[in-house]
Short mmCIF file of C-alpha atoms in Angstrom, two decimals:
data_model
loop_
_atom_site.label_atom_id
_atom_site.label_comp_id
_atom_site.label_asym_id
_atom_site.label_seq_id
_atom_site.Cartn_x
_atom_site.Cartn_y
_atom_site.Cartn_z
CA MET A 276 -20.28 36.82 -11.72
CA LEU A 277 -18.80 35.78 -15.05
CA LYS A 278 -19.28 32.41 -16.70
CA ARG A 279 -15.79 30.95 -16.78
CA PHE A 280 -16.16 27.25 -17.62
CA SER A 281 -18.83 25.23 -19.45
CA GLY A 282 -20.43 22.11 -17.97
CA HIS A 283 -18.25 19.95 -20.22
CA GLN A 284 -15.06 21.70 -19.13
CA ARG A 285 -15.96 21.22 -15.47
CA ALA A 286 -16.84 17.56 -16.05
CA ALA A 287 -13.57 17.01 -17.96
CA HIS A 288 -11.60 18.52 -15.08
CA PHE A 289 -13.50 16.53 -12.45
CA ILE A 290 -13.42 13.09 -14.11
CA GLY A 291 -9.88 13.56 -15.43
CA SER A 292 -8.58 14.72 -12.06
CA ILE A 293 -10.33 12.02 -10.00
CA SER A 294 -9.14 9.20 -12.29
CA GLY A 295 -5.67 10.78 -12.56
CA LEU A 296 -5.38 11.20 -8.78
CA MET A 297 -6.52 7.61 -8.21
CA LEU A 298 -3.95 6.42 -10.77
CA MET A 299 -1.25 8.27 -8.84
CA ILE A 300 -2.49 6.93 -5.48
CA THR A 301 -2.43 3.33 -6.77
CA GLY A 302 0.62 3.76 -9.02
CA LEU A 303 3.09 5.28 -6.54
CA PRO A 304 3.10 2.25 -4.18
CA LEU A 305 3.74 0.00 -7.19
CA MET A 306 6.67 2.20 -8.17
CA PHE A 307 8.03 2.57 -4.62
CA PRO A 308 6.82 -0.60 -2.79
CA LYS A 309 9.49 -0.33 -0.10
CA GLN A 310 8.71 3.28 0.85
CA LEU A 311 4.92 2.94 0.54
CA LYS A 312 4.42 -0.56 1.88
CA TRP A 313 1.79 0.72 4.35
CA LEU A 314 -0.39 1.94 1.49
CA LEU A 315 0.14 -1.19 -0.57
CA ASP A 316 -1.03 -3.25 2.43
CA ALA A 317 -3.95 -0.89 3.08
CA LEU A 318 -5.09 -1.25 -0.53
CA GLY A 319 -5.04 -5.05 -0.26
CA GLY A 320 -1.66 -5.95 -1.73
CA SER A 321 0.02 -5.45 -5.09
CA GLU A 322 -2.47 -7.50 -7.12
CA VAL A 323 -5.53 -5.60 -5.89
CA THR A 324 -3.66 -2.29 -6.30
CA MET A 325 -2.71 -3.23 -9.87
CA PHE A 326 -6.33 -4.15 -10.62
CA LEU A 327 -7.57 -0.82 -9.20
CA HIS A 328 -4.91 0.97 -11.24
CA ARG A 329 -6.29 -0.64 -14.40
CA VAL A 330 -9.88 0.23 -13.52
CA PHE A 331 -8.98 3.91 -13.13
CA ALA A 332 -6.86 3.74 -16.29
CA ILE A 333 -10.01 2.71 -18.20
CA ILE A 334 -11.90 5.68 -16.73
CA LEU A 335 -9.05 8.02 -17.71
CA ILE A 336 -8.89 6.61 -21.27
CA PHE A 337 -12.67 6.97 -21.60
CA SER A 338 -12.65 10.58 -20.42
CA PHE A 339 -9.56 11.38 -22.52
CA ALA A 340 -11.13 10.02 -25.72
CA TYR A 341 -14.56 11.50 -24.98
CA PHE A 342 -13.48 15.02 -24.07
CA ALA A 343 -10.69 15.24 -26.68
CA LEU A 344 -13.16 14.50 -29.48
CA TYR A 345 -15.93 16.61 -27.94
CA PHE A 346 -13.73 19.71 -27.55
CA VAL A 347 -12.30 19.38 -31.07
CA LEU A 348 -15.84 19.06 -32.50
CA GLU A 349 -17.09 21.92 -30.34
CA ARG A 350 -14.26 24.18 -31.53
CA ALA A 351 -14.89 23.20 -35.16
CA VAL A 352 -18.65 23.83 -34.92
CA ARG A 353 -18.89 26.82 -32.54
CA GLY A 354 -15.53 28.51 -32.93
CA ARG A 355 -13.35 29.61 -30.04
CA GLY A 356 -15.97 31.68 -28.21
CA ASP A 357 -14.35 33.73 -25.42
CA SER A 358 -11.12 31.68 -25.43
CA ASN A 359 -7.82 33.38 -26.34
CA ILE A 360 -6.32 30.13 -27.70
CA LYS A 361 -6.20 30.76 -31.44
CA ASN A 362 -5.99 27.93 -34.03
CA PHE A 363 -5.62 25.31 -31.28
CA GLY A 364 -2.45 27.14 -30.15
CA PHE A 365 -0.79 27.07 -33.60
CA SER A 366 -0.71 30.83 -33.97
CA TRP A 367 2.39 33.05 -33.73
CA SER A 368 0.47 35.89 -32.07
CA PHE A 369 -0.85 33.47 -29.43
CA ILE A 370 2.59 31.92 -28.82
CA ARG A 371 4.11 35.42 -28.48
CA GLU A 372 1.28 36.44 -26.12
CA ILE A 373 1.92 33.42 -23.89
CA PHE A 374 5.74 33.44 -23.80
CA GLY A 375 5.98 37.23 -23.61
CA GLY A 376 3.25 37.25 -20.96
CA ALA A 377 5.10 34.61 -18.91
CA ALA A 378 8.34 36.62 -18.92
CA ARG A 379 6.62 39.93 -18.01
CA ASP A 380 4.45 38.22 -15.40
CA ILE A 381 7.52 36.81 -13.61
CA LEU A 382 9.23 40.22 -13.76
CA TRP A 383 6.07 41.84 -12.30
CA THR A 384 5.99 39.26 -9.49
CA PHE A 385 9.45 40.44 -8.39
CA LYS A 386 8.52 44.12 -8.90
CA LEU A 387 10.92 44.49 -11.83
CA VAL A 388 8.21 45.96 -14.07
CA LYS A 389 5.35 48.20 -12.93
CA GLU A 390 2.40 46.80 -14.84
CA ARG A 391 1.26 43.22 -14.96
CA PRO A 392 0.61 41.95 -18.53
CA ARG A 393 -3.03 41.75 -19.56
CA PHE A 394 -4.20 38.19 -20.12
CA GLY A 395 -7.20 36.76 -21.93
CA LYS A 396 -9.28 33.90 -20.59
CA TYR A 397 -6.23 31.67 -20.12
CA ASP A 398 -2.88 32.96 -18.84
CA TRP A 399 0.46 31.24 -19.45
CA VAL A 400 0.22 28.87 -16.47
CA MET A 401 -3.26 27.73 -17.53
CA VAL A 402 -2.10 27.23 -21.11
CA ALA A 403 0.80 25.11 -19.79
CA ASP A 404 -1.78 23.05 -17.84
CA ILE A 405 -4.22 22.78 -20.76
CA TYR A 406 -1.51 21.47 -23.11
CA GLY A 407 0.91 19.82 -20.67
CA MET A 408 -1.48 17.66 -18.64
CA PRO A 409 -3.25 15.97 -21.60
CA ALA A 410 0.10 15.56 -23.42
CA LEU A 411 1.63 13.76 -20.43
CA ALA A 412 -1.60 11.79 -19.90
CA PHE A 413 -1.31 10.69 -23.53
CA VAL A 414 2.28 9.46 -22.93
CA GLN A 415 0.95 7.53 -19.91
CA ILE A 416 -1.87 6.02 -21.96
CA ILE A 417 0.56 4.90 -24.70
CA THR A 418 3.16 3.42 -22.31
CA GLY A 419 0.37 1.92 -20.19
CA THR A 420 -1.14 0.31 -23.29
CA ILE A 421 2.26 -1.17 -24.20
CA MET A 422 2.45 -2.72 -20.71
CA TRP A 423 -1.16 -3.89 -20.95
CA PHE A 424 -0.62 -5.61 -24.32
CA PRO A 425 3.15 -6.27 -24.38
CA ARG A 426 3.07 -9.23 -26.75
CA ASP A 427 1.00 -7.39 -29.37
CA PHE A 428 3.28 -4.38 -29.18
CA MET A 429 6.47 -6.49 -29.36
CA TRP A 430 5.03 -8.37 -32.32
CA ILE A 431 4.31 -5.07 -34.14
CA VAL A 432 7.87 -3.83 -33.44
CA SER A 433 9.40 -7.16 -34.53
CA VAL A 434 7.43 -7.13 -37.78
CA ILE A 435 8.29 -3.49 -38.57
CA PHE A 436 12.03 -3.75 -37.74
CA GLY A 437 12.52 -7.44 -38.53
CA VAL A 438 13.92 -8.26 -35.05
CA PRO A 439 12.86 -10.96 -32.55
CA GLU A 440 10.23 -10.09 -29.93
CA ASN A 441 12.18 -8.13 -27.34
CA PRO A 442 11.16 -8.39 -23.63
CA ALA A 443 13.17 -5.22 -22.86
CA LEU A 444 10.57 -3.04 -24.58
CA PHE A 445 8.13 -3.80 -21.78
CA PHE A 446 10.61 -2.64 -19.15
CA ILE A 447 11.53 0.51 -21.06
CA ALA A 448 7.84 1.41 -21.39
CA ARG A 449 7.45 0.79 -17.64
CA THR A 450 10.42 3.06 -16.81
CA ILE A 451 9.00 5.91 -18.92
CA HIS A 452 5.52 5.35 -17.43
CA ALA A 453 6.89 5.50 -13.87
CA GLY A 454 9.12 8.54 -14.57
CA VAL A 455 6.33 10.57 -16.16
CA SER A 456 3.94 9.66 -13.35
CA PHE A 457 6.44 10.86 -10.74
CA PHE A 458 6.75 14.17 -12.60
CA LEU A 459 2.94 14.39 -12.76
CA VAL A 460 2.68 13.90 -8.98
CA MET A 461 4.98 16.88 -8.42
CA ALA A 462 3.16 18.94 -11.07
CA ILE A 463 -0.29 18.17 -9.64
CA ILE A 464 0.74 19.04 -6.09
CA ALA A 465 2.27 22.32 -7.34
CA HIS A 466 -0.84 23.07 -9.46
CA THR A 467 -3.19 22.46 -6.55
CA THR A 468 -1.11 24.48 -4.10
CA ILE A 469 -0.96 27.47 -6.42
CA LEU A 470 -4.64 27.40 -7.32
CA HIS A 471 -6.26 26.43 -4.03
CA PHE A 472 -3.91 27.23 -1.15
CA THR A 473 -3.11 30.85 -2.01
CA PRO A 474 -4.63 33.84 -0.17
CA GLY A 475 -8.13 34.72 -1.36
CA ARG A 476 -8.69 31.23 -2.73
CA PHE A 477 -8.03 28.95 0.25
CA PRO A 478 -9.39 26.35 1.01
CA VAL A 479 -10.51 25.90 -2.59
CA ASP A 480 -10.79 27.95 -5.78
CA MET A 481 -14.37 27.22 -6.78
CA SER A 482 -14.24 28.53 -10.37
CA ILE A 483 -13.45 25.14 -11.96
CA PHE A 484 -16.23 23.52 -9.90
CA SER A 485 -18.99 26.15 -10.16
CA GLY A 486 -17.90 27.45 -13.58
CA LEU A 487 -18.09 31.04 -12.25
CA MET A 488 -15.58 33.78 -11.46
CA SER A 489 -16.13 37.14 -9.79
CA LYS A 490 -15.74 40.23 -11.94
CA ILE A 491 -13.28 41.80 -9.53
CA ARG A 492 -10.98 38.79 -9.66
CA ALA A 493 -11.20 38.67 -13.46
CA LYS A 494 -10.25 42.38 -13.49
CA TYR A 495 -6.91 41.48 -11.88
CA GLU A 496 -6.21 38.16 -13.54
CA HIS A 497 -7.91 38.16 -16.98
CA GLN A 498 -8.38 41.78 -18.05
CA ASN A 499 -8.71 41.04 -21.76
CA TRP A 500 -11.44 38.48 -21.11
CA ILE A 501 -13.92 40.60 -19.07
CA ASP A 502 -15.48 42.41 -22.04
CA ILE A 503 -16.27 39.21 -23.94
CA ALA A 504 -17.21 37.05 -20.94
CA GLU A 505 -20.84 36.10 -20.35
CA GLU A 506 -22.31 37.62 -17.21
CA VAL A 507 -24.60 35.55 -14.97
CA LYS A 508 -26.67 36.68 -12.02
CA VAL A 509 -25.35 34.73 -9.07
CA GLU A 510 -24.57 36.20 -5.68
CA LYS A 511 -20.86 36.36 -4.97
CA THR A 512 -19.58 34.91 -1.71
CA GLU A 513 -16.83 37.04 -0.22
CA LYS A 514 -13.57 35.25 0.61
CA ARG A 515 -11.06 36.62 3.07
CA ALA A 516 -7.51 35.40 3.59
CA ASN A 517 -7.30 32.68 6.17
CA PRO A 518 -3.91 32.68 7.96
CA ALA A 519 -3.95 28.87 7.65
CA CYS A 520 -3.31 29.24 3.92
CA TYR A 521 0.17 30.66 4.57
CA VAL A 522 1.06 27.81 6.94
CA LEU A 523 -0.35 25.12 4.66
CA GLY A 524 1.14 26.78 1.58
CA ALA A 525 4.60 26.76 3.21
CA ILE A 526 4.21 23.12 4.31
CA ILE A 527 3.17 21.99 0.83
CA ILE A 528 5.93 23.95 -0.90
CA GLY A 529 8.29 22.21 1.55
CA GLU A 530 6.76 18.91 0.42
CA ILE A 531 7.34 19.84 -3.25
CA VAL A 532 11.01 20.55 -2.39
CA LEU A 533 11.26 17.13 -0.69
CA LEU A 534 9.69 15.42 -3.71
CA ALA A 535 12.05 17.33 -6.00
CA TYR A 536 14.95 15.88 -4.00
CA ILE A 537 13.97 12.30 -4.91
CA PRO A 538 15.17 12.34 -8.58
CA PHE A 539 18.60 13.37 -7.28
CA ILE A 540 18.90 10.20 -5.17
CA MET A 541 17.52 7.90 -7.86
CA TYR A 542 19.90 5.41 -9.41
CA GLU A 543 19.44 3.41 -12.56
CA GLU A 544 19.12 -0.37 -12.32
CA TRP A 545 19.13 -1.62 -15.92
CA PHE A 546 15.79 -3.13 -16.87
CA ALA A 547 14.33 -2.37 -13.42
CA GLY A 548 14.45 1.34 -14.28
CA LEU A 549 15.00 4.08 -11.70
CA ARG A 550 15.17 3.08 -8.05
CA ILE A 551 15.72 4.84 -4.72
CA GLY A 552 17.56 3.33 -1.77
CA ASP A 553 16.83 3.69 1.93
CA SER A 554 15.97 7.30 2.61
CA TYR A 555 13.75 8.57 5.39
CA LEU A 556 13.26 11.86 3.59
CA ALA A 557 12.04 10.07 0.44
CA SER A 558 9.67 7.87 2.47
CA ILE A 559 8.25 10.92 4.28
CA ALA A 560 7.88 12.86 0.99
CA LEU A 561 6.13 9.98 -0.77
CA GLY A 562 3.87 9.18 2.20
CA PHE A 563 2.85 12.83 2.57
CA ALA A 564 2.27 13.08 -1.20
CA GLU A 565 -0.14 10.15 -1.00
CA LEU A 566 -2.06 11.77 1.87
CA LEU A 567 -2.26 15.03 -0.09
CA LEU A 568 -3.57 13.23 -3.18
CA ILE A 569 -6.27 11.54 -1.07
CA TYR A 570 -7.16 14.96 0.42
CA TYR A 571 -7.46 16.44 -3.10
CA ILE A 572 -9.96 13.74 -4.05
CA VAL A 573 -12.14 14.54 -1.04
CA LEU A 574 -11.80 18.27 -1.80
CA SER A 575 -12.78 17.72 -5.47
CA VAL A 576 -15.87 15.67 -4.59
CA VAL A 577 -17.11 18.14 -1.96
CA SER A 578 -16.38 21.11 -4.25
CA ILE A 579 -18.15 19.69 -7.30
CA ILE A 580 -21.28 19.05 -5.20
CA ARG A 581 -21.15 22.64 -3.88
CA GLY A 582 -20.29 23.99 -7.33
CA VAL A 583 -23.18 22.25 -9.06
CA ALA A 584 -25.57 23.42 -6.35
CA LYS A 585 -24.33 27.01 -6.79
CA SER A 586 -24.53 27.06 -10.58
CA VAL A 587 -27.98 25.44 -10.88
CA MET B 279 -25.86 19.58 -32.75
CA ASN B 280 -24.72 19.20 -29.16
CA LYS B 281 -26.39 15.77 -28.95
CA VAL B 282 -24.62 14.63 -32.12
CA MET B 283 -21.26 15.71 -30.69
CA ILE B 284 -21.97 13.92 -27.41
CA ILE B 285 -23.08 10.70 -29.14
CA ALA B 286 -20.03 10.71 -31.48
CA SER B 287 -17.70 11.29 -28.52
CA VAL B 288 -19.31 8.55 -26.42
CA ILE B 289 -19.01 6.06 -29.31
CA ALA B 290 -15.32 6.98 -29.84
CA ALA B 291 -14.63 6.65 -26.10
CA LEU B 292 -16.38 3.25 -25.91
CA ILE B 293 -14.33 1.99 -28.87
CA ALA B 294 -11.16 3.26 -27.15
CA ILE B 295 -11.82 1.39 -23.89
CA TYR B 296 -13.26 -1.80 -25.42
CA PRO B 297 -9.92 -3.74 -25.64
CA PHE B 298 -9.03 -2.75 -22.08
CA ILE B 299 -12.36 -3.83 -20.59
CA THR B 300 -12.29 -7.20 -22.33
CA SER B 301 -8.75 -7.96 -21.13
CA ILE B 302 -8.75 -6.48 -17.61
CA VAL B 303 -9.27 -9.85 -15.90
CA THR B 304 -7.05 -11.84 -18.28
CA VAL B 305 -4.05 -9.60 -17.61
CA SER B 306 -4.33 -10.17 -13.85
CA GLU B 307 -4.65 -13.94 -14.24
CA LEU B 308 -1.49 -14.19 -16.35
CA LYS B 309 0.60 -12.57 -13.57
CA GLY B 310 3.44 -11.40 -15.80
CA GLU B 311 3.58 -14.54 -17.92
CA TYR B 312 2.47 -12.50 -20.90
CA ILE B 313 5.92 -10.95 -21.31
CA PRO B 314 8.07 -13.03 -23.72
CA LYS B 315 11.04 -14.67 -22.00
CA TRP B 316 14.65 -14.18 -22.99
CA ASP B 317 15.15 -17.96 -23.30
CA LYS B 318 12.54 -18.05 -26.07
CA ILE B 319 14.88 -16.02 -28.30
CA PRO B 320 17.26 -18.13 -30.49
CA PRO B 321 20.81 -18.14 -28.96
CA PRO B 322 22.68 -16.50 -31.89
CA GLU B 323 20.45 -13.43 -31.70
CA LYS B 324 19.96 -13.38 -27.94
CA GLN B 325 23.42 -12.07 -26.99
CA GLU B 326 23.37 -9.14 -29.40
CA LEU B 327 19.74 -8.28 -28.63
CA TYR B 328 20.36 -8.41 -24.88
CA GLU B 329 23.38 -6.12 -25.09
CA LYS B 330 21.60 -3.62 -27.33
CA SER B 331 18.52 -3.66 -25.10
CA MET B 332 20.63 -3.17 -21.99
CA LYS B 333 22.35 -0.15 -23.54
CA LEU B 334 19.02 1.31 -24.60
CA SER B 335 17.55 0.73 -21.12
CA ARG B 336 20.50 2.46 -19.44
CA ASP B 337 20.27 5.38 -21.89
CA VAL B 338 16.53 5.73 -21.21
CA ASN B 339 17.10 5.51 -17.43
CA ASN B 340 19.86 8.12 -17.45
CA THR B 341 17.98 10.50 -19.76
CA LEU B 342 14.83 10.18 -17.67
CA LYS B 343 16.77 10.86 -14.47
CA ILE B 344 18.24 14.07 -15.93
CA LEU B 345 14.81 15.16 -17.21
CA LEU B 346 13.24 14.47 -13.82
CA GLU B 347 15.95 16.49 -12.06
CA ILE B 348 15.45 19.44 -14.41
CA GLY B 349 11.64 19.12 -14.17
CA ALA B 350 11.79 18.96 -10.37
CA VAL B 351 13.87 22.16 -10.14
CA ILE B 352 11.54 23.97 -12.56
CA ILE B 353 8.46 22.90 -10.60
CA VAL B 354 9.92 24.14 -7.30
CA ILE B 355 10.88 27.50 -8.83
CA LEU B 356 7.50 27.96 -10.56
CA ALA B 357 5.54 26.95 -7.45
CA VAL B 358 7.34 29.58 -5.38
CA ILE B 359 7.00 32.28 -8.07
CA GLU B 360 3.30 31.57 -8.56
CA TYR B 361 2.61 31.58 -4.82
CA ILE B 362 4.26 34.99 -4.52
CA LYS B 363 2.37 36.24 -7.60
CA PHE B 364 -1.04 35.26 -6.23
CA TYR B 365 -0.13 36.81 -2.89
CA ARG B 366 0.67 40.11 -4.69
CA LEU B 367 -2.53 39.95 -6.74
CA TYR B 368 -4.61 39.34 -3.63
CA LYS B 369 -2.86 42.19 -1.78
CA GLU B 370 -3.47 44.65 -4.62
CA GLU B 371 -7.11 43.61 -4.88
CA ARG B 372 -7.67 44.21 -1.17
CA GLU B 373 -5.77 47.51 -1.20
CA GLU B 374 -7.91 48.83 -4.03
CA ARG B 375 -11.00 48.00 -2.03
CA GLY B 376 -9.51 49.87 0.91
CA GLU B 377 -9.20 46.76 3.08
CA LYS B 378 -6.23 45.45 5.01
CA SER B 379 -4.78 42.29 3.49
#
């Protein structure tokens, strides 16, 4: 087996994902109270849900600040190790590798080119996750902070621009916060489906939990990484395709399509932001999304326990 | 060195969450009263500010809706492409080992 992720990377993924998933679980009913009334009631009403949302926001901010600084310091002190991300991503050769790799990878998927591009430790989808998720989490932290301290923020804006304190800024921050969170829900469900519900990985891809990846899998997915990866002596457990993964994969891709339909039925309502009217499809999509997010939390907790036991 | 990095990161993270922890209960108790009210703004400025804010809100709403629509379509397409890609990778891996996929 090859050592794929460090203890800190696994912890960052686990804490970030649990707090992020809980923020989505508690945030969606606040955004769509009509469609997710059952969950709002189950959580104890809007006030309790809002309080829980804030508690998990604090955990997310803690993990964001901790891991951001830790990884920057680690990179500065130890260099990039076996990672293919050069100069924190600010490198033309790296950008070319990722964009060119993405194009050739898609062509290979549809059998339009014979050979799949060779990737290093992180391929283009992973790079999109590594940069995209924290960037969107940062937008959420900023807009969430504006909503948490609206008067302070409005005072700062009024002093800088010489205008009166404007209540609309709160609502605009809320609209952006809600919009980005809806996008994140779709992105997380897609991310999880691709990584955990595909053949050979179902019911869970353990590499982010155990920190290990088999050599044979790395040979197909990260050819340029194998030679520089650290090898560890751990027995590999063989995984065979479970037919359930095709059924579940199809159901969840159907769910992603349903969720993707929601922005098309949204209408703008001035300061109230984006709203959706009565739609059974939207209610089903949102309800199922909530159940999936709860399932992912259970899956993450069980997997991290198994992963830690395996890697010790 | 690792301990120094951990301690520095923990201190930075604690500083980052300090204002949120100290205000978590206060925010709930205020129940929305912490947002300044329109009627607190002097009348000569209120009309212009309200109109400008309304326009900005509608622009933000409409832009966000378009971005969400584009993002939703991209996510659906990428999810399908990636699912097919991993299916192909798995199939090739099994074929090379001489097993049926």
